Amino acid sequence: MTGAAVTASDRPCLPRGVRLHYDAVRETPVLLGPEIALMLDPIGKAVLDEVDGARDIAAISEDLARRYDAPRDMIEADVIEFLQGLAVRRLVDLS
Amino acid sequence: MTWSKPKALEVK
């Protein structure tokens, strides 16, 4: 799913050919896909570290809310927006 | 670290 609205019950996973990588030259984590690379900020990396294909966005947001001591609703909205942007580029699958 | 909107910047 890439075009439809992302909801908290969607389960994100990295499609085949997409992986997290640490770029030693730029000293930053990057998300590598076919013919594309995205530099991630620490929060973006933290979100993608939680993406395991098993948990839905609600569960991921719950964990991040505990870790960052921030409102779960705010984190969930940010995570949905972030993953929606990656899904449009086919760097995240949502089921 | 405090929470902020996650960001991803395309490498050109």
PDB file of N, CA, C and O in Angstrom, chain A residues 6-64:
ATOM      1  N   VAL A   6      -2.321   6.339   5.584  1.00  0.00           N
ATOM      2  CA  VAL A   6      -1.700   5.455   6.565  1.00  0.00           C
ATOM      3  C   VAL A   6      -2.443   5.612   7.884  1.00  0.00           C
ATOM      4  O   VAL A   6      -2.787   6.721   8.282  1.00  0.00           O
ATOM      5  N   THR A   7      -2.686   4.493   8.554  1.00  0.00           N
ATOM      6  CA  THR A   7      -3.353   4.549   9.855  1.00  0.00           C
ATOM      7  C   THR A   7      -2.484   3.869  10.904  1.00  0.00           C
ATOM      8  O   THR A   7      -1.522   3.166  10.575  1.00  0.00           O
ATOM      9  N   ALA A   8      -2.860   4.062  12.165  1.00  0.00           N
ATOM     10  CA  ALA A   8      -2.073   3.524  13.275  1.00  0.00           C
ATOM     11  C   ALA A   8      -2.087   2.005  13.304  1.00  0.00           C
ATOM     12  O   ALA A   8      -1.223   1.385  13.931  1.00  0.00           O
ATOM     13  N   SER A   9      -3.048   1.386  12.621  1.00  0.00           N
ATOM     14  CA  SER A   9      -3.119  -0.077  12.636  1.00  0.00           C
ATOM     15  C   SER A   9      -2.293  -0.711  11.518  1.00  0.00           C
ATOM     16  O   SER A   9      -2.213  -1.941  11.430  1.00  0.00           O
ATOM     17  N   ASP A  10      -1.677   0.112  10.680  1.00  0.00           N
ATOM     18  CA  ASP A  10      -0.808  -0.424   9.623  1.00  0.00           C
ATOM     19  C   ASP A  10       0.482  -0.964  10.227  1.00  0.00           C
ATOM     20  O   ASP A  10       1.021  -0.397  11.176  1.00  0.00           O
ATOM     21  N   ARG A  11       0.969  -2.067   9.635  1.00  0.00           N
ATOM     22  CA  ARG A  11       2.238  -2.654  10.072  1.00  0.00           C
ATOM     23  C   ARG A  11       3.304  -2.341   9.030  1.00  0.00           C
ATOM     24  O   ARG A  11       3.249  -2.854   7.917  1.00  0.00           O
ATOM     25  N   PRO A  12       4.275  -1.495   9.382  1.00  0.00           N
ATOM     26  CA  PRO A  12       5.319  -1.147   8.413  1.00  0.00           C
ATOM     27  C   PRO A  12       6.439  -2.187   8.392  1.00  0.00           C
ATOM     28  O   PRO A  12       6.738  -2.823   9.407  1.00  0.00           O
ATOM     29  N   CYS A  13       7.038  -2.364   7.220  1.00  0.00           N
ATOM     30  CA  CYS A  13       8.240  -3.189   7.103  1.00  0.00           C
ATOM     31  C   CYS A  13       9.075  -2.643   5.950  1.00  0.00           C
ATOM     32  O   CYS A  13       8.571  -1.930   5.087  1.00  0.00           O
ATOM     33  N   LEU A  14      10.361  -2.967   5.977  1.00  0.00           N
ATOM     34  CA  LEU A  14      11.240  -2.547   4.887  1.00  0.00           C
ATOM     35  C   LEU A  14      11.134  -3.571   3.766  1.00  0.00           C
ATOM     36  O   LEU A  14      11.306  -4.768   4.006  1.00  0.00           O
ATOM     37  N   PRO A  15      10.825  -3.119   2.547  1.00  0.00           N
ATOM     38  CA  PRO A  15      10.730  -4.066   1.442  1.00  0.00           C
ATOM     39  C   PRO A  15      12.093  -4.659   1.093  1.00  0.00           C
ATOM     40  O   PRO A  15      13.133  -4.139   1.511  1.00  0.00           O
ATOM     41  N   ARG A  16      12.079  -5.732   0.321  1.00  0.00           N
ATOM     42  CA  ARG A  16      13.334  -6.337  -0.118  1.00  0.00           C
ATOM     43  C   ARG A  16      14.128  -5.312  -0.934  1.00  0.00           C
ATOM     44  O   ARG A  16      13.563  -4.601  -1.761  1.00  0.00           O
ATOM     45  N   GLY A  17      15.412  -5.230  -0.672  1.00  0.00           N
ATOM     46  CA  GLY A  17      16.244  -4.271  -1.395  1.00  0.00           C
ATOM     47  C   GLY A  17      16.383  -2.938  -0.693  1.00  0.00           C
ATOM     48  O   GLY A  17      17.091  -2.058  -1.168  1.00  0.00           O
ATOM     49  N   VAL A  18      15.702  -2.779   0.436  1.00  0.00           N
ATOM     50  CA  VAL A  18      15.809  -1.540   1.216  1.00  0.00           C
ATOM     51  C   VAL A  18      16.408  -1.893   2.573  1.00  0.00           C
ATOM     52  O   VAL A  18      15.985  -2.862   3.206  1.00  0.00           O
ATOM     53  N   ARG A  19      17.408  -1.123   3.000  1.00  0.00           N
ATOM     54  CA  ARG A  19      18.035  -1.441   4.290  1.00  0.00           C
ATOM     55  C   ARG A  19      18.605  -0.184   4.930  1.00  0.00           C
ATOM     56  O   ARG A  19      18.886   0.811   4.251  1.00  0.00           O
ATOM     57  N   LEU A  20      18.773  -0.282   6.237  1.00  0.00           N
ATOM     58  CA  LEU A  20      19.429   0.784   6.984  1.00  0.00           C
ATOM     59  C   LEU A  20      20.931   0.573   6.914  1.00  0.00           C
ATOM     60  O   LEU A  20      21.409  -0.556   6.975  1.00  0.00           O
ATOM     61  N   HIS A  21      21.662   1.678   6.798  1.00  0.00           N
ATOM     62  CA  HIS A  21      23.107   1.586   6.640  1.00  0.00           C
ATOM     63  C   HIS A  21      23.724   2.797   7.323  1.00  0.00           C
ATOM     64  O   HIS A  21      23.119   3.870   7.359  1.00  0.00           O
ATOM     65  N   TYR A  22      24.918   2.615   7.888  1.00  0.00           N
ATOM     66  CA  TYR A  22      25.623   3.760   8.468  1.00  0.00           C
ATOM     67  C   TYR A  22      26.674   4.240   7.476  1.00  0.00           C
ATOM     68  O   TYR A  22      27.570   3.481   7.092  1.00  0.00           O
ATOM     69  N   ASP A  23      26.537   5.487   7.037  1.00  0.00           N
ATOM     70  CA  ASP A  23      27.476   6.070   6.081  1.00  0.00           C
ATOM     71  C   ASP A  23      28.639   6.684   6.851  1.00  0.00           C
ATOM     72  O   ASP A  23      28.486   7.729   7.498  1.00  0.00           O
ATOM     73  N   ALA A  24      29.794   6.035   6.801  1.00  0.00           N
ATOM     74  CA  ALA A  24      30.948   6.495   7.570  1.00  0.00           C
ATOM     75  C   ALA A  24      31.485   7.817   7.039  1.00  0.00           C
ATOM     76  O   ALA A  24      32.047   8.609   7.795  1.00  0.00           O
ATOM     77  N   VAL A  25      31.318   8.066   5.751  1.00  0.00           N
ATOM     78  CA  VAL A  25      31.825   9.315   5.162  1.00  0.00           C
ATOM     79  C   VAL A  25      31.029  10.501   5.693  1.00  0.00           C
ATOM     80  O   VAL A  25      31.587  11.502   6.136  1.00  0.00           O
ATOM     81  N   ARG A  26      29.707  10.376   5.648  1.00  0.00           N
ATOM     82  CA  ARG A  26      28.850  11.478   6.118  1.00  0.00           C
ATOM     83  C   ARG A  26      28.606  11.395   7.620  1.00  0.00           C
ATOM     84  O   ARG A  26      28.013  12.297   8.201  1.00  0.00           O
ATOM     85  N   GLU A  27      29.025  10.291   8.222  1.00  0.00           N
ATOM     86  CA  GLU A  27      28.804  10.059   9.652  1.00  0.00           C
ATOM     87  C   GLU A  27      27.331  10.204  10.004  1.00  0.00           C
ATOM     88  O   GLU A  27      26.958  10.891  10.957  1.00  0.00           O
ATOM     89  N   THR A  28      26.496   9.556   9.200  1.00  0.00           N
ATOM     90  CA  THR A  28      25.057   9.636   9.431  1.00  0.00           C
ATOM     91  C   THR A  28      24.396   8.345   8.967  1.00  0.00           C
ATOM     92  O   THR A  28      24.892   7.704   8.031  1.00  0.00           O
ATOM     93  N   PRO A  29      23.301   7.953   9.616  1.00  0.00           N
ATOM     94  CA  PRO A  29      22.574   6.781   9.127  1.00  0.00           C
ATOM     95  C   PRO A  29      21.835   7.123   7.839  1.00  0.00           C
ATOM     96  O   PRO A  29      21.351   8.249   7.675  1.00  0.00           O
ATOM     97  N   VAL A  30      21.780   6.164   6.935  1.00  0.00           N
ATOM     98  CA  VAL A  30      21.055   6.373   5.682  1.00  0.00           C
ATOM     99  C   VAL A  30      20.144   5.184   5.425  1.00  0.00           C
ATOM    100  O   VAL A  30      20.428   4.067   5.856  1.00  0.00           O
ATOM    101  N   LEU A  31      19.049   5.461   4.749  1.00  0.00           N
ATOM    102  CA  LEU A  31      18.145   4.414   4.292  1.00  0.00           C
ATOM    103  C   LEU A  31      18.434   4.210   2.815  1.00  0.00           C
ATOM    104  O   LEU A  31      18.277   5.135   2.015  1.00  0.00           O
ATOM    105  N   LEU A  32      18.908   3.013   2.479  1.00  0.00           N
ATOM    106  CA  LEU A  32      19.297   2.727   1.106  1.00  0.00           C
ATOM    107  C   LEU A  32      18.202   1.940   0.407  1.00  0.00           C
ATOM    108  O   LEU A  32      17.728   0.929   0.923  1.00  0.00           O
ATOM    109  N   GLY A  33      17.811   2.418  -0.773  1.00  0.00           N
ATOM    110  CA  GLY A  33      16.864   1.700  -1.605  1.00  0.00           C
ATOM    111  C   GLY A  33      17.412   1.644  -3.014  1.00  0.00           C
ATOM    112  O   GLY A  33      18.499   2.158  -3.277  1.00  0.00           O
ATOM    113  N   PRO A  34      16.667   1.020  -3.924  1.00  0.00           N
ATOM    114  CA  PRO A  34      17.126   0.957  -5.308  1.00  0.00           C
ATOM    115  C   PRO A  34      17.298   2.362  -5.892  1.00  0.00           C
ATOM    116  O   PRO A  34      16.328   3.098  -6.024  1.00  0.00           O
ATOM    117  N   GLU A  35      18.531   2.726  -6.184  1.00  0.00           N
ATOM    118  CA  GLU A  35      18.850   4.014  -6.818  1.00  0.00           C
ATOM    119  C   GLU A  35      18.421   5.213  -5.993  1.00  0.00           C
ATOM    120  O   GLU A  35      18.129   6.282  -6.532  1.00  0.00           O
ATOM    121  N   ILE A  36      18.360   5.049  -4.678  1.00  0.00           N
ATOM    122  CA  ILE A  36      18.023   6.190  -3.823  1.00  0.00           C
ATOM    123  C   ILE A  36      18.660   5.986  -2.456  1.00  0.00           C
ATOM    124  O   ILE A  36      18.821   4.854  -2.002  1.00  0.00           O
ATOM    125  N   ALA A  37      19.065   7.084  -1.847  1.00  0.00           N
ATOM    126  CA  ALA A  37      19.586   7.041  -0.482  1.00  0.00           C
ATOM    127  C   ALA A  37      19.031   8.252   0.259  1.00  0.00           C
ATOM    128  O   ALA A  37      19.027   9.362  -0.270  1.00  0.00           O
ATOM    129  N   LEU A  38      18.533   8.020   1.467  1.00  0.00           N
ATOM    130  CA  LEU A  38      18.002   9.104   2.284  1.00  0.00           C
ATOM    131  C   LEU A  38      18.813   9.202   3.563  1.00  0.00           C
ATOM    132  O   LEU A  38      18.970   8.206   4.278  1.00  0.00           O
ATOM    133  N   MET A  39      19.351  10.386   3.840  1.00  0.00           N
ATOM    134  CA  MET A  39      20.033  10.601   5.113  1.00  0.00           C
ATOM    135  C   MET A  39      18.980  10.773   6.200  1.00  0.00           C
ATOM    136  O   MET A  39      18.008  11.509   6.019  1.00  0.00           O
ATOM    137  N   LEU A  40      19.192  10.095   7.325  1.00  0.00           N
ATOM    138  CA  LEU A  40      18.212  10.122   8.415  1.00  0.00           C
ATOM    139  C   LEU A  40      18.737  10.943   9.580  1.00  0.00           C
ATOM    140  O   LEU A  40      19.926  10.866   9.910  1.00  0.00           O
ATOM    141  N   ASP A  41      17.858  11.703  10.209  1.00  0.00           N
ATOM    142  CA  ASP A  41      18.237  12.338  11.469  1.00  0.00           C
ATOM    143  C   ASP A  41      18.075  11.286  12.581  1.00  0.00           C
ATOM    144  O   ASP A  41      17.544  10.196  12.337  1.00  0.00           O
ATOM    145  N   PRO A  42      18.572  11.555  13.781  1.00  0.00           N
ATOM    146  CA  PRO A  42      18.522  10.531  14.843  1.00  0.00           C
ATOM    147  C   PRO A  42      17.108  10.030  15.135  1.00  0.00           C
ATOM    148  O   PRO A  42      16.922   8.849  15.453  1.00  0.00           O
ATOM    149  N   ILE A  43      16.114  10.905  15.024  1.00  0.00           N
ATOM    150  CA  ILE A  43      14.737  10.475  15.285  1.00  0.00           C
ATOM    151  C   ILE A  43      14.246   9.567  14.154  1.00  0.00           C
ATOM    152  O   ILE A  43      13.585   8.551  14.399  1.00  0.00           O
ATOM    153  N   GLY A  44      14.575   9.928  12.926  1.00  0.00           N
ATOM    154  CA  GLY A  44      14.199   9.078  11.797  1.00  0.00           C
ATOM    155  C   GLY A  44      14.809   7.694  11.923  1.00  0.00           C
ATOM    156  O   GLY A  44      14.150   6.677  11.665  1.00  0.00           O
ATOM    157  N   LYS A  45      16.068   7.648  12.347  1.00  0.00           N
ATOM    158  CA  LYS A  45      16.738   6.354  12.570  1.00  0.00           C
ATOM    159  C   LYS A  45      16.042   5.580  13.689  1.00  0.00           C
ATOM    160  O   LYS A  45      15.827   4.372  13.584  1.00  0.00           O
ATOM    161  N   ALA A  46      15.670   6.285  14.759  1.00  0.00           N
ATOM    162  CA  ALA A  46      15.009   5.625  15.890  1.00  0.00           C
ATOM    163  C   ALA A  46      13.679   5.015  15.459  1.00  0.00           C
ATOM    164  O   ALA A  46      13.334   3.906  15.880  1.00  0.00           O
ATOM    165  N   VAL A  47      12.944   5.728  14.606  1.00  0.00           N
ATOM    166  CA  VAL A  47      11.660   5.201  14.126  1.00  0.00           C
ATOM    167  C   VAL A  47      11.896   3.938  13.304  1.00  0.00           C
ATOM    168  O   VAL A  47      11.247   2.904  13.517  1.00  0.00           O
ATOM    169  N   LEU A  48      12.845   4.008  12.371  1.00  0.00           N
ATOM    170  CA  LEU A  48      13.057   2.858  11.482  1.00  0.00           C
ATOM    171  C   LEU A  48      13.673   1.673  12.215  1.00  0.00           C
ATOM    172  O   LEU A  48      13.489   0.527  11.804  1.00  0.00           O
ATOM    173  N   ASP A  49      14.387   1.940  13.307  1.00  0.00           N
ATOM    174  CA  ASP A  49      14.901   0.834  14.118  1.00  0.00           C
ATOM    175  C   ASP A  49      13.759   0.014  14.715  1.00  0.00           C
ATOM    176  O   ASP A  49      13.932  -1.161  15.043  1.00  0.00           O
ATOM    177  N   GLU A  50      12.609   0.657  14.893  1.00  0.00           N
ATOM    178  CA  GLU A  50      11.454  -0.026  15.502  1.00  0.00           C
ATOM    179  C   GLU A  50      10.635  -0.794  14.469  1.00  0.00           C
ATOM    180  O   GLU A  50       9.749  -1.560  14.830  1.00  0.00           O
ATOM    181  N   VAL A  51      10.905  -0.542  13.189  1.00  0.00           N
ATOM    182  CA  VAL A  51      10.119  -1.176  12.123  1.00  0.00           C
ATOM    183  C   VAL A  51      10.595  -2.615  11.945  1.00  0.00           C
ATOM    184  O   VAL A  51      11.714  -2.855  11.492  1.00  0.00           O
ATOM    185  N   ASP A  52       9.742  -3.564  12.343  1.00  0.00           N
ATOM    186  CA  ASP A  52      10.145  -4.972  12.276  1.00  0.00           C
ATOM    187  C   ASP A  52       9.160  -5.829  11.483  1.00  0.00           C
ATOM    188  O   ASP A  52       9.332  -7.049  11.381  1.00  0.00           O
ATOM    189  N   GLY A  53       8.125  -5.198  10.929  1.00  0.00           N
ATOM    190  CA  GLY A  53       7.152  -5.956  10.149  1.00  0.00           C
ATOM    191  C   GLY A  53       6.132  -6.684  10.997  1.00  0.00           C
ATOM    192  O   GLY A  53       5.181  -7.252  10.468  1.00  0.00           O
ATOM    193  N   ALA A  54       6.326  -6.679  12.312  1.00  0.00           N
ATOM    194  CA  ALA A  54       5.412  -7.409  13.198  1.00  0.00           C
ATOM    195  C   ALA A  54       4.484  -6.461  13.948  1.00  0.00           C
ATOM    196  O   ALA A  54       3.298  -6.750  14.122  1.00  0.00           O
ATOM    197  N   ARG A  55       5.020  -5.325  14.386  1.00  0.00           N
ATOM    198  CA  ARG A  55       4.214  -4.412  15.200  1.00  0.00           C
ATOM    199  C   ARG A  55       3.588  -3.327  14.334  1.00  0.00           C
ATOM    200  O   ARG A  55       4.168  -2.901  13.334  1.00  0.00           O
ATOM    201  N   ASP A  56       2.417  -2.876  14.750  1.00  0.00           N
ATOM    202  CA  ASP A  56       1.773  -1.800  14.003  1.00  0.00           C
ATOM    203  C   ASP A  56       2.286  -0.443  14.493  1.00  0.00           C
ATOM    204  O   ASP A  56       3.054  -0.351  15.461  1.00  0.00           O
ATOM    205  N   ILE A  57       1.870   0.599  13.792  1.00  0.00           N
ATOM    206  CA  ILE A  57       2.360   1.947  14.095  1.00  0.00           C
ATOM    207  C   ILE A  57       1.967   2.367  15.507  1.00  0.00           C
ATOM    208  O   ILE A  57       2.728   3.051  16.197  1.00  0.00           O
ATOM    209  N   ALA A  58       0.796   1.930  15.957  1.00  0.00           N
ATOM    210  CA  ALA A  58       0.355   2.276  17.313  1.00  0.00           C
ATOM    211  C   ALA A  58       1.330   1.727  18.354  1.00  0.00           C
ATOM    212  O   ALA A  58       1.710   2.427  19.303  1.00  0.00           O
ATOM    213  N   ALA A  59       1.748   0.470  18.183  1.00  0.00           N
ATOM    214  CA  ALA A  59       2.669  -0.150  19.140  1.00  0.00           C
ATOM    215  C   ALA A  59       4.044   0.509  19.082  1.00  0.00           C
ATOM    216  O   ALA A  59       4.683   0.742  20.117  1.00  0.00           O
ATOM    217  N   ILE A  60       4.490   0.810  17.872  1.00  0.00           N
ATOM    218  CA  ILE A  60       5.784   1.484  17.707  1.00  0.00           C
ATOM    219  C   ILE A  60       5.747   2.855  18.377  1.00  0.00           C
ATOM    220  O   ILE A  60       6.685   3.248  19.086  1.00  0.00           O
ATOM    221  N   SER A  61       4.650   3.577  18.182  1.00  0.00           N
ATOM    222  CA  SER A  61       4.517   4.917  18.766  1.00  0.00           C
ATOM    223  C   SER A  61       4.482   4.844  20.287  1.00  0.00           C
ATOM    224  O   SER A  61       5.016   5.717  20.975  1.00  0.00           O
ATOM    225  N   GLU A  62       3.851   3.795  20.792  1.00  0.00           N
ATOM    226  CA  GLU A  62       3.780   3.598  22.249  1.00  0.00           C
ATOM    227  C   GLU A  62       5.193   3.467  22.830  1.00  0.00           C
ATOM    228  O   GLU A  62       5.537   4.098  23.836  1.00  0.00           O
ATOM    229  N   ASP A  63       6.009   2.652  22.193  1.00  0.00           N
ATOM    230  CA  ASP A  63       7.384   2.455  22.665  1.00  0.00           C
ATOM    231  C   ASP A  63       8.185   3.751  22.582  1.00  0.00           C
ATOM    232  O   ASP A  63       8.937   4.096  23.498  1.00  0.00           O
ATOM    233  N   LEU A  64       8.036   4.457  21.465  1.00  0.00           N
ATOM    234  CA  LEU A  64       8.787   5.708  21.294  1.00  0.00           C
ATOM    235  C   LEU A  64       8.325   6.759  22.300  1.00  0.00           C
ATOM    236  O   LEU A  64       9.140   7.543  22.806  1.00  0.00           O
TER     237      LEU A  64
END
